[in-house]
PDB file of C-alpha atoms in Angstrom:
ATOM      1  CA  MET A   1     138.907  86.410 126.740  1.00  0.00           C
ATOM      2  CA  LEU A   2     139.369  86.572 130.502  1.00  0.00           C
ATOM      3  CA  THR A   3     138.728  83.418 132.533  1.00  0.00           C
ATOM      4  CA  MET A   4     139.064  82.492 136.205  1.00  0.00           C
ATOM      5  CA  LYS A   5     142.777  81.794 135.679  1.00  0.00           C
ATOM      6  CA  ASP A   6     143.196  85.545 135.051  1.00  0.00           C
ATOM      7  CA  ILE A   7     141.628  86.474 138.402  1.00  0.00           C
ATOM      8  CA  ILE A   8     144.220  86.887 141.145  1.00  0.00           C
ATOM      9  CA  ARG A   9     143.325  85.650 144.620  1.00  0.00           C
ATOM     10  CA  GLU A  10     143.521  87.174 148.080  1.00  0.00           C
ATOM     11  CA  GLY A  11     147.064  87.357 149.355  1.00  0.00           C
ATOM     12  CA  HIS A  12     148.348  88.750 146.042  1.00  0.00           C
ATOM     13  CA  PRO A  13     150.046  92.117 146.769  1.00  0.00           C
ATOM     14  CA  VAL A  14     148.281  93.965 143.897  1.00  0.00           C
ATOM     15  CA  LEU A  15     144.964  93.561 145.752  1.00  0.00           C
ATOM     16  CA  ARG A  16     146.340  95.736 148.577  1.00  0.00           C
ATOM     17  CA  GLU A  17     147.741  98.525 146.393  1.00  0.00           C
ATOM     18  CA  VAL A  18     146.062 101.847 145.699  1.00  0.00           C
ATOM     19  CA  ALA A  19     145.536 101.690 141.928  1.00  0.00           C
ATOM     20  CA  LYS A  20     146.805 104.452 139.654  1.00  0.00           C
ATOM     21  CA  GLU A  21     144.554 106.848 137.748  1.00  0.00           C
ATOM     22  CA  VAL A  22     144.134 105.975 134.076  1.00  0.00           C
ATOM     23  CA  PRO A  23     145.474 108.795 131.883  1.00  0.00           C
ATOM     24  CA  LEU A  24     142.702 110.131 129.651  1.00  0.00           C
ATOM     25  CA  PRO A  25     142.092 109.693 126.840  1.00  0.00           C
ATOM     26  CA  PRO A  26     142.819 106.035 127.621  1.00  0.00           C
ATOM     27  CA  SER A  27     145.321 103.991 125.634  1.00  0.00           C
ATOM     28  CA  GLU A  28     144.122 101.270 123.257  1.00  0.00           C
ATOM     29  CA  GLU A  29     145.524  98.750 125.748  1.00  0.00           C
ATOM     30  CA  ASP A  30     143.450 100.195 128.615  1.00  0.00           C
ATOM     31  CA  ILE A  31     140.312 100.220 126.436  1.00  0.00           C
ATOM     32  CA  HIS A  32     140.955  96.588 125.460  1.00  0.00           C
ATOM     33  CA  THR A  33     141.464  95.607 129.124  1.00  0.00           C
ATOM     34  CA  LEU A  34     138.250  97.313 130.208  1.00  0.00           C
ATOM     35  CA  LYS A  35     136.275  95.710 127.347  1.00  0.00           C
ATOM     36  CA  SER A  36     137.636  92.300 128.420  1.00  0.00           C
ATOM     37  CA  MET A  37     136.561  92.991 132.006  1.00  0.00           C
ATOM     38  CA  ILE A  38     132.934  93.837 131.156  1.00  0.00           C
ATOM     39  CA  GLU A  39     132.834  90.870 128.760  1.00  0.00           C
ATOM     40  CA  PHE A  40     133.998  88.585 131.591  1.00  0.00           C
ATOM     41  CA  VAL A  41     131.297  89.837 133.982  1.00  0.00           C
ATOM     42  CA  ILE A  42     128.543  89.454 131.349  1.00  0.00           C
ATOM     43  CA  ASN A  43     129.809  85.989 130.282  1.00  0.00           C
ATOM     44  CA  SER A  44     130.024  84.847 133.913  1.00  0.00           C
ATOM     45  CA  GLN A  45     126.270  85.464 134.287  1.00  0.00           C
ATOM     46  CA  ASN A  46     125.418  83.350 131.224  1.00  0.00           C
ATOM     47  CA  PRO A  47     124.881  79.783 132.527  1.00  0.00           C
ATOM     48  CA  GLU A  48     126.098  78.068 129.309  1.00  0.00           C
ATOM     49  CA  LEU A  49     129.226  80.233 128.926  1.00  0.00           C
ATOM     50  CA  ALA A  50     129.979  80.102 132.648  1.00  0.00           C
ATOM     51  CA  ALA A  51     129.795  76.297 132.600  1.00  0.00           C
ATOM     52  CA  HIS A  52     131.800  75.990 129.378  1.00  0.00           C
ATOM     53  CA  TYR A  53     134.617  78.294 130.529  1.00  0.00           C
ATOM     54  CA  GLN A  54     134.289  77.389 134.240  1.00  0.00           C
ATOM     55  CA  LEU A  55     133.560  80.986 135.263  1.00  0.00           C
ATOM     56  CA  ARG A  56     132.321  81.880 138.723  1.00  0.00           C
ATOM     57  CA  PRO A  57     129.342  84.200 138.347  1.00  0.00           C
ATOM     58  CA  GLY A  58     130.194  87.794 139.171  1.00  0.00           C
ATOM     59  CA  ILE A  59     128.435  91.151 139.025  1.00  0.00           C
ATOM     60  CA  GLY A  60     131.537  93.325 139.156  1.00  0.00           C
ATOM     61  CA  LEU A  61     135.259  93.258 138.498  1.00  0.00           C
ATOM     62  CA  ALA A  62     138.064  95.702 139.216  1.00  0.00           C
ATOM     63  CA  ALA A  63     141.340  95.851 137.267  1.00  0.00           C
ATOM     64  CA  PRO A  64     143.464  94.978 140.357  1.00  0.00           C
ATOM     65  CA  GLN A  65     141.636  91.619 140.397  1.00  0.00           C
ATOM     66  CA  ILE A  66     143.323  90.763 137.092  1.00  0.00           C
ATOM     67  CA  GLY A  67     146.681  91.997 138.347  1.00  0.00           C
ATOM     68  CA  ILE A  68     146.461  95.481 136.806  1.00  0.00           C
ATOM     69  CA  SER A  69     146.842  98.290 139.336  1.00  0.00           C
ATOM     70  CA  LYS A  70     144.757 100.848 137.432  1.00  0.00           C
ATOM     71  CA  ARG A  71     141.475 102.561 138.302  1.00  0.00           C
ATOM     72  CA  MET A  72     139.085 100.605 136.062  1.00  0.00           C
ATOM     73  CA  ILE A  73     135.915  98.721 136.994  1.00  0.00           C
ATOM     74  CA  ALA A  74     133.231  96.745 135.184  1.00  0.00           C
ATOM     75  CA  VAL A  75     129.749  96.288 136.666  1.00  0.00           C
ATOM     76  CA  HIS A  76     126.794  94.382 135.222  1.00  0.00           C
ATOM     77  CA  VAL A  77     123.929  94.148 137.709  1.00  0.00           C
ATOM     78  CA  THR A  78     120.174  94.720 137.889  1.00  0.00           C
ATOM     79  CA  ASP A  79     118.378  96.556 140.675  1.00  0.00           C
ATOM     80  CA  HIS A  80     115.143  95.460 142.385  1.00  0.00           C
ATOM     81  CA  ASP A  81     113.139  96.943 139.488  1.00  0.00           C
ATOM     82  CA  ASP A  82     115.135  94.848 136.973  1.00  0.00           C
ATOM     83  CA  LYS A  83     116.853  97.962 135.644  1.00  0.00           C
ATOM     84  CA  LEU A  84     120.255  97.001 134.230  1.00  0.00           C
ATOM     85  CA  TYR A  85     123.371  98.853 135.333  1.00  0.00           C
ATOM     86  CA  SER A  86     126.076  97.810 132.893  1.00  0.00           C
ATOM     87  CA  TYR A  87     129.169 100.000 133.019  1.00  0.00           C
ATOM     88  CA  ALA A  88     132.841  99.795 132.072  1.00  0.00           C
ATOM     89  CA  LEU A  89     134.467 102.798 133.746  1.00  0.00           C
ATOM     90  CA  PHE A  90     137.757 104.610 134.047  1.00  0.00           C
ATOM     91  CA  ASN A  91     138.677 106.435 137.265  1.00  0.00           C
ATOM     92  CA  PRO A  92     135.380 105.980 139.145  1.00  0.00           C
ATOM     93  CA  LYS A  93     135.149 108.067 142.283  1.00  0.00           C
ATOM     94  CA  ILE A  94     132.455 108.371 144.953  1.00  0.00           C
ATOM     95  CA  ILE A  95     131.766 112.105 145.175  1.00  0.00           C
ATOM     96  CA  SER A  96     128.898 111.967 147.685  1.00  0.00           C
ATOM     97  CA  HIS A  97     127.078 109.433 149.826  1.00  0.00           C
ATOM     98  CA  SER A  98     124.161 109.126 152.213  1.00  0.00           C
ATOM     99  CA  VAL A  99     124.470 109.103 155.986  1.00  0.00           C
ATOM    100  CA  GLU A 100     122.231 106.015 155.998  1.00  0.00           C
ATOM    101  CA  ARG A 101     123.919 102.709 155.531  1.00  0.00           C
ATOM    102  CA  THR A 102     122.840  99.338 154.260  1.00  0.00           C
ATOM    103  CA  TYR A 103     124.256  95.806 154.095  1.00  0.00           C
ATOM    104  CA  LEU A 104     123.520  92.635 152.168  1.00  0.00           C
ATOM    105  CA  THR A 105     121.789  90.188 154.509  1.00  0.00           C
ATOM    106  CA  SER A 106     123.488  87.349 152.595  1.00  0.00           C
ATOM    107  CA  GLY A 107     126.920  88.954 153.048  1.00  0.00           C
ATOM    108  CA  GLU A 108     129.264  89.735 150.169  1.00  0.00           C
ATOM    109  CA  GLY A 109     131.463  87.547 148.019  1.00  0.00           C
ATOM    110  CA  CYS A 110     134.353  88.261 145.712  1.00  0.00           C
ATOM    111  CA  LEU A 111     135.864  86.580 142.656  1.00  0.00           C
ATOM    112  CA  SER A 112     139.288  87.001 144.311  1.00  0.00           C
ATOM    113  CA  VAL A 113     138.165  85.217 147.491  1.00  0.00           C
ATOM    114  CA  ASP A 114     137.697  81.459 147.190  1.00  0.00           C
ATOM    115  CA  ARG A 115     136.125  81.033 150.598  1.00  0.00           C
ATOM    116  CA  SER A 116     132.924  82.035 152.296  1.00  0.00           C
ATOM    117  CA  VAL A 117     133.428  84.961 154.673  1.00  0.00           C
ATOM    118  CA  PRO A 118     130.401  85.330 156.940  1.00  0.00           C
ATOM    119  CA  GLY A 119     129.536  88.775 158.188  1.00  0.00           C
ATOM    120  CA  TYR A 120     127.749  91.982 157.337  1.00  0.00           C
ATOM    121  CA  VAL A 121     129.562  94.581 155.241  1.00  0.00           C
ATOM    122  CA  PRO A 122     128.294  98.089 155.994  1.00  0.00           C
ATOM    123  CA  ARG A 123     127.887 100.207 152.862  1.00  0.00           C
ATOM    124  CA  TYR A 124     126.355 103.603 152.111  1.00  0.00           C
ATOM    125  CA  ALA A 125     122.692 103.257 151.105  1.00  0.00           C
ATOM    126  CA  ARG A 126     123.079 105.834 148.307  1.00  0.00           C
ATOM    127  CA  ILE A 127     126.116 107.120 146.459  1.00  0.00           C
ATOM    128  CA  THR A 128     126.972 109.395 143.560  1.00  0.00           C
ATOM    129  CA  VAL A 129     129.847 108.241 141.364  1.00  0.00           C
ATOM    130  CA  LYS A 130     131.763 110.295 138.824  1.00  0.00           C
ATOM    131  CA  ALA A 131     133.673 108.408 136.139  1.00  0.00           C
ATOM    132  CA  THR A 132     134.630 108.297 132.475  1.00  0.00           C
ATOM    133  CA  SER A 133     132.895 105.704 130.316  1.00  0.00           C
ATOM    134  CA  ILE A 134     134.751 103.420 127.940  1.00  0.00           C
ATOM    135  CA  ASN A 135     133.532 105.775 125.161  1.00  0.00           C
ATOM    136  CA  GLY A 136     135.161 108.766 126.840  1.00  0.00           C
ATOM    137  CA  GLU A 137     132.042 110.454 128.191  1.00  0.00           C
ATOM    138  CA  GLU A 138     131.970 111.970 131.678  1.00  0.00           C
ATOM    139  CA  LEU A 139     129.304 110.246 133.777  1.00  0.00           C
ATOM    140  CA  LYS A 140     127.656 111.087 137.062  1.00  0.00           C
ATOM    141  CA  LEU A 141     125.691 108.120 138.421  1.00  0.00           C
ATOM    142  CA  ARG A 142     123.270 108.272 141.349  1.00  0.00           C
ATOM    143  CA  LEU A 143     122.992 104.764 142.770  1.00  0.00           C
ATOM    144  CA  LYS A 144     121.089 103.005 145.523  1.00  0.00           C
ATOM    145  CA  GLY A 145     120.379  99.431 146.539  1.00  0.00           C
ATOM    146  CA  LEU A 146     122.430  96.611 145.012  1.00  0.00           C
ATOM    147  CA  PRO A 147     124.106  98.766 142.306  1.00  0.00           C
ATOM    148  CA  ALA A 148     125.371 101.144 145.044  1.00  0.00           C
ATOM    149  CA  ILE A 149     126.742  98.204 147.043  1.00  0.00           C
ATOM    150  CA  VAL A 150     128.473  96.698 143.985  1.00  0.00           C
ATOM    151  CA  PHE A 151     130.073 100.003 142.987  1.00  0.00           C
ATOM    152  CA  GLN A 152     131.399 100.489 146.535  1.00  0.00           C
ATOM    153  CA  HIS A 153     132.821  96.941 146.537  1.00  0.00           C
ATOM    154  CA  GLU A 154     134.619  97.507 143.213  1.00  0.00           C
ATOM    155  CA  ILE A 155     135.871 101.004 144.071  1.00  0.00           C
ATOM    156  CA  ASP A 156     137.240  99.551 147.343  1.00  0.00           C
ATOM    157  CA  HIS A 157     139.388  97.235 145.198  1.00  0.00           C
ATOM    158  CA  LEU A 158     140.924 100.322 143.586  1.00  0.00           C
ATOM    159  CA  ASN A 159     141.966 101.473 147.051  1.00  0.00           C
ATOM    160  CA  GLY A 160     143.434  98.161 148.204  1.00  0.00           C
ATOM    161  CA  ILE A 161     140.426  97.344 150.405  1.00  0.00           C
ATOM    162  CA  MET A 162     138.795  93.909 150.542  1.00  0.00           C
ATOM    163  CA  PHE A 163     135.112  93.556 151.491  1.00  0.00           C
ATOM    164  CA  TYR A 164     135.938  91.648 154.675  1.00  0.00           C
ATOM    165  CA  ASP A 165     138.000  94.591 155.955  1.00  0.00           C
ATOM    166  CA  HIS A 166     134.623  96.235 156.731  1.00  0.00           C
ATOM    167  CA  ILE A 167     133.216  93.286 158.725  1.00  0.00           C
ATOM    168  CA  ASN A 168     133.094  93.650 162.506  1.00  0.00           C
ATOM    169  CA  GLN A 169     135.934  91.322 163.539  1.00  0.00           C
ATOM    170  CA  THR A 170     134.621  90.590 167.049  1.00  0.00           C
ATOM    171  CA  ASN A 171     131.004  90.060 165.999  1.00  0.00           C
ATOM    172  CA  PRO A 172     130.691  89.535 162.203  1.00  0.00           C
ATOM    173  CA  LEU A 173     126.894  89.277 162.362  1.00  0.00           C
ATOM    174  CA  ALA A 174     126.378  92.407 164.455  1.00  0.00           C
ATOM    175  CA  ILE A 175     123.920  94.681 162.685  1.00  0.00           C
ATOM    176  CA  PRO A 176     125.957  97.660 161.387  1.00  0.00           C
ATOM    177  CA  GLU A 177     125.061 100.976 163.046  1.00  0.00           C
ATOM    178  CA  ASN A 178     122.493 103.172 161.261  1.00  0.00           C
ATOM    179  CA  ALA A 179     121.994 100.465 158.596  1.00  0.00           C
ATOM    180  CA  MET A 180     118.945  98.981 156.916  1.00  0.00           C
ATOM    181  CA  PRO A 181     119.217  95.371 155.730  1.00  0.00           C
ATOM    182  CA  PHE A 182     119.150  94.798 151.973  1.00  0.00           C
ATOM    183  CA  GLU A 183     117.728  91.505 150.693  1.00  0.00           C
ATOM    184  CA  ARG A 184     119.127  90.358 147.410  1.00  0.00           C
TER     185      ARG A 184
END
């Protein structure tokens, strides 16, 4: 079982690498890693388990965050209609996105960042992601709102990008251009 001690923190070189594609079909080791990642995210949202194992609550995790430079992400998040988006994916890729942007009014956080980083992170309002599920099926996901933001955050990790790289350095709370605020 993954715990916070398995999560690497900012400054670790793996977080700045472009992760490698996972050869498909995936190895047993890659499947096990991805299952552990989704289990961590789900457990971190359970108050009793999170307290017992001292887990910081998270809604997404990318393999580079556990020191593995491979294109794997786990997301477990609900949208504003309480629809659950729970995915463990190999080689996720954004294949299209909206012109419109959005940003979380509360800012973003990250399990690999132990400090608060104020500022708005511009994201695409809508994206389409292609990926392979843990069961080997090809998926095409159309996402908007919080799920779209979370997927972009995790896919950024696969490209060596941290959320704060997107924040306007001179004016962190400047409203991003062509962006609608998103309340969580």
